[in-house]
Amino acid sequence: MKILDAEFVQGFIRMANDGWEQGWHERNGGNLSYRIKPEEVESVKENFKPKEWQPIGTSVPKLANEYFLVTGSGKYFRNVIIKPEDSICIIEVDGKGENYRIVWGLVNGGRPTSELPSHLMNHEVKMVASNGAHRVIYHAHTTNVIALTFVLPLEDKVFTRELWEMATECPVVFPDGIGVVPWMVPGGREIAVATSELMKKYDVAIWAHHGMFASGEDFDLTFGLMHTVEKSAEILVKMLSMQPDKRQTITPQNFRDLAGDFKVALPEEFLYEK
Ligand code: 2HA
Ligand code: ZN
């Protein structure tokens, strides 16, 4: 099968374009990766032309021999739908989890996303935590969440609780909460380690003054998670723009009642009295 005809490739392209249309991917901002299923690799393998091995910059031994579809470094989400072969690539991880090689895509040269260490370390953590179910890691420059990182304390419990309060669906969509990484230099191993540490507990991590990382089982769930968190942040920004305090809100007891009816576990650490 031709690569661009494969359903997983079409889903990836659609998600990248949805993110562009949301306004989360100015210039070359953001990146996306998908851990390809073995049967999907089989279905497109005839098109692979492996290039040289390159160091990942970190070690992901549990991802040995896995294949990923990823956006290219310096490439624009805006262009993914127009020229996918130039904007995205498939990479193979070696048997030790230390090197990768491009096997398809980036036809005009280039490398996978500059955030490859964060993507792969998050994939490793989430694959283990979900028994293999999670396959998508998404980084976006979500405007309202970024704005909030200038006014809220950079604490998991504050972001989780404030974003839960802004829309009733939120605690159901991200019941485990949200982690916050303080400002760090992007692109390297250090921020990858900090993010993947939070991803052991959460499906979403905020990068202060930069954006968000989200993890999920498929494109719909992962995009939907990013969208829900960012929409909640937009409501909070609007609310704070009208007045500094809430007249009324969803209370800790309301959350407990919701948890019971919707059968989600909401950790008490987020249901503190303010
Ligand atoms: O430009 O978003 O974090 C890609 C990025 C780096
Ligand atoms: Zn970024």
Short mmCIF file of C-alpha atoms and ligand atoms in Angstrom, two decimals:
data_model
loop_
_atom_site.label_atom_id
_atom_site.label_comp_id
_atom_site.label_asym_id
_atom_site.label_seq_id
_atom_site.Cartn_x
_atom_site.Cartn_y
_atom_site.Cartn_z
CA MET A 1 0.00 0.00 0.00
CA LYS A 2 1.15 3.56 -0.71
CA ILE A 3 2.09 5.33 2.52
CA LEU A 4 -0.31 8.22 1.97
CA ASP A 5 -3.21 5.81 1.47
CA ALA A 6 -2.74 4.21 4.89
CA GLU A 7 -5.46 5.11 7.40
CA PHE A 8 -2.97 5.89 10.18
CA VAL A 9 -1.14 8.35 7.92
CA GLN A 10 -4.39 10.03 6.92
CA GLY A 11 -5.41 10.28 10.58
CA PHE A 12 -2.05 11.84 11.44
CA ILE A 13 -2.34 14.40 8.62
CA ARG A 14 -5.88 15.32 9.63
CA MET A 15 -4.85 15.82 13.26
CA ALA A 16 -1.92 18.05 12.27
CA ASN A 17 -4.25 20.15 10.14
CA ASP A 18 -6.87 20.35 12.90
CA GLY A 19 -4.16 21.73 15.22
CA TRP A 20 -3.11 24.28 12.59
CA GLU A 21 -6.74 25.38 12.21
CA GLN A 22 -7.01 25.86 15.99
CA GLY A 23 -4.14 28.39 15.81
CA TRP A 24 -1.77 26.31 17.93
CA HIS A 25 1.00 25.97 15.32
CA GLU A 26 2.42 29.32 14.28
CA ARG A 27 5.42 28.94 11.95
CA ASN A 28 7.10 25.61 12.86
CA GLY A 29 5.59 25.45 16.35
CA GLY A 30 4.50 22.12 17.78
CA ASN A 31 5.14 18.49 16.86
CA LEU A 32 3.29 15.19 16.65
CA SER A 33 4.31 11.53 16.83
CA TYR A 34 2.49 8.20 16.48
CA ARG A 35 3.80 4.75 17.47
CA ILE A 36 2.87 2.63 14.46
CA LYS A 37 1.18 -0.76 15.00
CA PRO A 38 3.10 -3.82 13.68
CA GLU A 39 0.39 -4.64 11.13
CA GLU A 40 0.44 -1.04 9.90
CA VAL A 41 4.25 -1.23 9.49
CA GLU A 42 3.77 -4.45 7.48
CA SER A 43 1.20 -2.81 5.22
CA VAL A 44 3.54 0.01 4.07
CA LYS A 45 7.00 -1.51 4.51
CA GLU A 46 7.59 -1.98 0.78
CA ASN A 47 8.04 1.83 0.53
CA PHE A 48 10.82 2.06 3.14
CA LYS A 49 14.28 3.30 2.10
CA PRO A 50 16.37 3.43 5.28
CA LYS A 51 18.88 6.28 5.76
CA GLU A 52 21.84 6.30 8.20
CA TRP A 53 21.43 5.72 11.93
CA GLN A 54 21.53 8.86 14.10
CA PRO A 55 21.69 9.26 17.89
CA ILE A 56 18.34 10.02 19.56
CA GLY A 57 20.08 12.02 22.29
CA THR A 58 18.59 9.91 25.05
CA SER A 59 17.94 6.26 25.73
CA VAL A 60 14.54 4.56 25.25
CA PRO A 61 15.30 0.82 25.50
CA LYS A 62 11.63 -0.21 25.78
CA LEU A 63 10.99 1.33 22.36
CA ALA A 64 13.61 -0.87 20.68
CA ASN A 65 12.64 -1.72 17.07
CA GLU A 66 9.44 0.39 17.18
CA TYR A 67 8.44 2.59 14.22
CA PHE A 68 7.06 6.13 14.58
CA LEU A 69 5.39 8.59 12.25
CA VAL A 70 6.64 12.07 13.27
CA THR A 71 6.61 15.67 12.09
CA GLY A 72 9.90 17.10 10.79
CA SER A 73 12.13 19.60 12.57
CA GLY A 74 11.50 23.12 11.26
CA LYS A 75 8.48 21.95 9.25
CA TYR A 76 5.17 23.79 9.41
CA PHE A 77 1.93 22.07 10.55
CA ARG A 78 0.25 24.30 7.97
CA ASN A 79 2.04 22.43 5.19
CA VAL A 80 1.47 18.85 6.39
CA ILE A 81 -1.79 18.44 4.47
CA ILE A 82 -0.36 20.07 1.30
CA LYS A 83 3.02 18.30 1.13
CA PRO A 84 3.13 15.46 3.62
CA GLU A 85 6.20 13.76 2.09
CA ASP A 86 8.20 16.93 2.71
CA SER A 87 6.82 17.62 6.22
CA ILE A 88 6.67 14.27 8.03
CA CYS A 89 8.66 11.03 8.21
CA ILE A 90 8.64 7.47 9.49
CA ILE A 91 11.55 6.54 11.75
CA GLU A 92 12.74 3.20 13.08
CA VAL A 93 14.36 2.90 16.54
CA ASP A 94 17.33 0.54 16.80
CA GLY A 95 17.58 -2.57 18.98
CA LYS A 96 19.07 -0.65 21.91
CA GLY A 97 16.73 2.34 21.86
CA GLU A 98 19.62 4.77 21.32
CA ASN A 99 19.57 5.54 17.62
CA TYR A 100 16.96 6.13 14.95
CA ARG A 101 16.90 6.17 11.18
CA ILE A 102 14.47 7.72 8.72
CA VAL A 103 12.86 5.05 6.53
CA TRP A 104 10.35 7.22 4.66
CA GLY A 105 9.48 10.91 4.16
CA LEU A 106 11.27 14.26 4.54
CA VAL A 107 11.98 13.93 0.81
CA ASN A 108 13.77 17.28 0.70
CA GLY A 109 16.02 16.44 3.62
CA GLY A 110 15.81 17.28 7.30
CA ARG A 111 15.43 15.58 10.64
CA PRO A 112 12.53 14.46 12.81
CA THR A 113 11.14 16.99 15.30
CA SER A 114 13.58 18.87 17.53
CA GLU A 115 11.56 17.51 20.46
CA LEU A 116 12.29 13.86 19.55
CA PRO A 117 13.83 13.11 22.99
CA SER A 118 10.65 14.35 24.76
CA HIS A 119 8.38 12.50 22.34
CA LEU A 120 10.20 9.19 22.66
CA MET A 121 10.67 9.38 26.43
CA ASN A 122 6.96 10.19 26.81
CA HIS A 123 6.06 7.30 24.47
CA GLU A 124 8.15 4.94 26.57
CA VAL A 125 6.55 6.00 29.86
CA LYS A 126 2.98 6.02 28.51
CA MET A 127 3.37 2.72 26.64
CA VAL A 128 4.39 1.03 29.88
CA ALA A 129 1.75 2.82 32.01
CA SER A 130 -1.07 1.93 29.57
CA ASN A 131 0.01 -1.63 28.75
CA GLY A 132 0.73 -0.57 25.21
CA ALA A 133 -2.54 1.29 24.59
CA HIS A 134 -1.13 4.84 24.26
CA ARG A 135 0.30 5.58 20.82
CA VAL A 136 0.08 9.34 20.26
CA ILE A 137 2.19 12.16 21.74
CA TYR A 138 1.23 15.72 20.76
CA HIS A 139 2.97 19.01 21.52
CA ALA A 140 1.09 22.26 20.76
CA HIS A 141 1.51 25.96 21.49
CA THR A 142 -1.91 26.44 23.04
CA THR A 143 -2.49 30.17 23.52
CA ASN A 144 -4.66 30.28 26.63
CA VAL A 145 -2.74 27.67 28.63
CA ILE A 146 0.47 29.56 27.85
CA ALA A 147 -1.14 32.82 29.02
CA LEU A 148 -2.16 31.20 32.30
CA THR A 149 1.45 30.18 33.01
CA PHE A 150 2.17 33.89 33.57
CA VAL A 151 -0.49 34.38 36.25
CA LEU A 152 -1.12 31.10 38.08
CA PRO A 153 1.44 29.46 40.38
CA LEU A 154 3.28 26.76 38.42
CA GLU A 155 1.88 23.92 40.51
CA ASP A 156 0.12 20.76 39.33
CA LYS A 157 -2.58 21.11 41.96
CA VAL A 158 -3.42 24.71 41.04
CA PHE A 159 -3.61 24.13 37.27
CA THR A 160 -5.58 20.91 37.70
CA ARG A 161 -8.14 22.41 40.04
CA GLU A 162 -8.58 25.71 38.19
CA LEU A 163 -9.01 23.94 34.84
CA TRP A 164 -11.38 21.34 36.32
CA GLU A 165 -13.56 24.16 37.63
CA MET A 166 -13.96 25.83 34.24
CA ALA A 167 -16.01 23.09 32.57
CA THR A 168 -17.90 20.16 34.03
CA GLU A 169 -16.49 17.73 31.45
CA CYS A 170 -12.88 18.43 32.50
CA PRO A 171 -12.55 16.13 35.53
CA VAL A 172 -14.10 13.35 33.45
CA VAL A 173 -11.73 13.96 30.50
CA PHE A 174 -8.54 14.33 32.59
CA PRO A 175 -9.34 12.78 36.00
CA ASP A 176 -5.66 12.19 36.82
CA GLY A 177 -4.94 15.92 36.60
CA ILE A 178 -2.26 17.96 34.83
CA GLY A 179 1.46 18.34 35.49
CA VAL A 180 3.46 21.55 35.14
CA VAL A 181 7.09 21.76 34.00
CA PRO A 182 8.77 25.07 34.94
CA TRP A 183 10.41 27.02 32.13
CA MET A 184 13.30 24.98 30.69
CA VAL A 185 15.33 25.04 27.48
CA PRO A 186 13.31 23.02 24.93
CA GLY A 187 14.65 20.31 22.63
CA GLY A 188 16.99 18.45 24.94
CA ARG A 189 17.19 15.54 27.31
CA GLU A 190 16.66 17.55 30.51
CA ILE A 191 13.17 18.79 29.60
CA ALA A 192 12.39 15.31 28.22
CA VAL A 193 13.26 13.71 31.57
CA ALA A 194 11.20 16.28 33.52
CA THR A 195 8.18 15.82 31.22
CA SER A 196 8.28 12.03 31.11
CA GLU A 197 8.52 11.96 34.91
CA LEU A 198 5.18 13.84 35.07
CA MET A 199 3.71 11.63 32.36
CA LYS A 200 4.01 8.64 34.70
CA LYS A 201 1.13 10.24 36.60
CA TYR A 202 -0.68 12.42 34.07
CA ASP A 203 -1.75 12.36 30.40
CA VAL A 204 -1.06 16.11 30.04
CA ALA A 205 1.95 18.23 30.93
CA ILE A 206 2.19 22.00 30.60
CA TRP A 207 5.49 23.61 29.63
CA ALA A 208 5.51 27.03 31.29
CA HIS A 209 5.55 29.93 28.77
CA HIS A 210 5.71 27.41 25.92
CA GLY A 211 2.80 24.98 25.45
CA MET A 212 1.51 21.53 26.29
CA PHE A 213 2.24 17.84 25.78
CA ALA A 214 -0.65 15.36 25.62
CA SER A 215 -0.68 11.58 25.36
CA GLY A 216 -3.46 9.27 24.24
CA GLU A 217 -4.49 6.01 22.62
CA ASP A 218 -5.46 7.42 19.23
CA PHE A 219 -5.67 10.67 17.28
CA ASP A 220 -9.23 11.53 18.38
CA LEU A 221 -8.59 11.02 22.08
CA THR A 222 -5.28 12.88 22.08
CA PHE A 223 -6.54 15.82 20.03
CA GLY A 224 -9.72 15.88 22.12
CA LEU A 225 -7.68 15.99 25.32
CA MET A 226 -5.53 18.90 24.09
CA HIS A 227 -8.66 20.70 22.87
CA THR A 228 -10.55 20.21 26.15
CA VAL A 229 -7.69 21.50 28.32
CA GLU A 230 -7.12 24.51 26.06
CA LYS A 231 -10.84 25.31 25.90
CA SER A 232 -11.01 25.23 29.68
CA ALA A 233 -8.00 27.57 29.83
CA GLU A 234 -9.79 29.91 27.42
CA ILE A 235 -12.80 30.05 29.74
CA LEU A 236 -10.50 30.79 32.69
CA VAL A 237 -8.77 33.58 30.76
CA LYS A 238 -12.18 35.08 29.90
CA MET A 239 -13.37 34.77 33.48
CA LEU A 240 -10.20 36.39 34.87
CA SER A 241 -10.57 39.16 32.28
CA MET A 242 -14.06 39.97 33.57
CA GLN A 243 -13.25 39.89 37.28
CA PRO A 244 -10.52 38.44 39.50
CA ASP A 245 -12.80 36.28 41.67
CA LYS A 246 -15.48 33.75 40.87
CA ARG A 247 -18.95 34.55 42.18
CA GLN A 248 -19.76 30.82 42.18
CA THR A 249 -18.01 27.69 40.98
CA ILE A 250 -17.95 23.87 41.11
CA THR A 251 -17.14 22.93 44.72
CA PRO A 252 -15.03 20.04 46.06
CA GLN A 253 -18.26 18.28 47.09
CA ASN A 254 -19.70 18.81 43.59
CA PHE A 255 -16.59 17.09 42.18
CA ARG A 256 -17.02 14.18 44.58
CA ASP A 257 -20.66 13.79 43.51
CA LEU A 258 -19.62 13.91 39.85
CA ALA A 259 -16.90 11.31 40.43
CA GLY A 260 -19.46 8.94 41.92
CA ASP A 261 -21.97 9.27 39.08
CA PHE A 262 -19.42 9.25 36.27
CA LYS A 263 -17.32 6.50 37.85
CA VAL A 264 -14.01 8.36 37.76
CA ALA A 265 -11.50 8.54 40.60
CA LEU A 266 -10.65 12.16 41.39
CA PRO A 267 -7.62 12.35 43.71
CA GLU A 268 -8.36 14.22 46.94
CA GLU A 269 -5.07 16.14 46.54
CA PHE A 270 -6.90 18.31 43.98
CA LEU A 271 -10.05 18.80 46.08
CA TYR A 272 -8.43 21.04 48.71
CA GLU A 273 -10.27 23.87 50.47
CA LYS A 274 -9.20 27.27 49.11
O1 2HA B 1 9.26 24.36 16.91
O2 2HA B 1 7.46 23.50 19.19
O3 2HA B 1 9.22 23.06 21.09
C1 2HA B 1 8.92 23.15 17.43
C2 2HA B 1 8.59 23.31 18.84
C3 2HA B 1 9.70 23.22 19.82
ZN ZN B 2 7.19 23.97 21.22
#
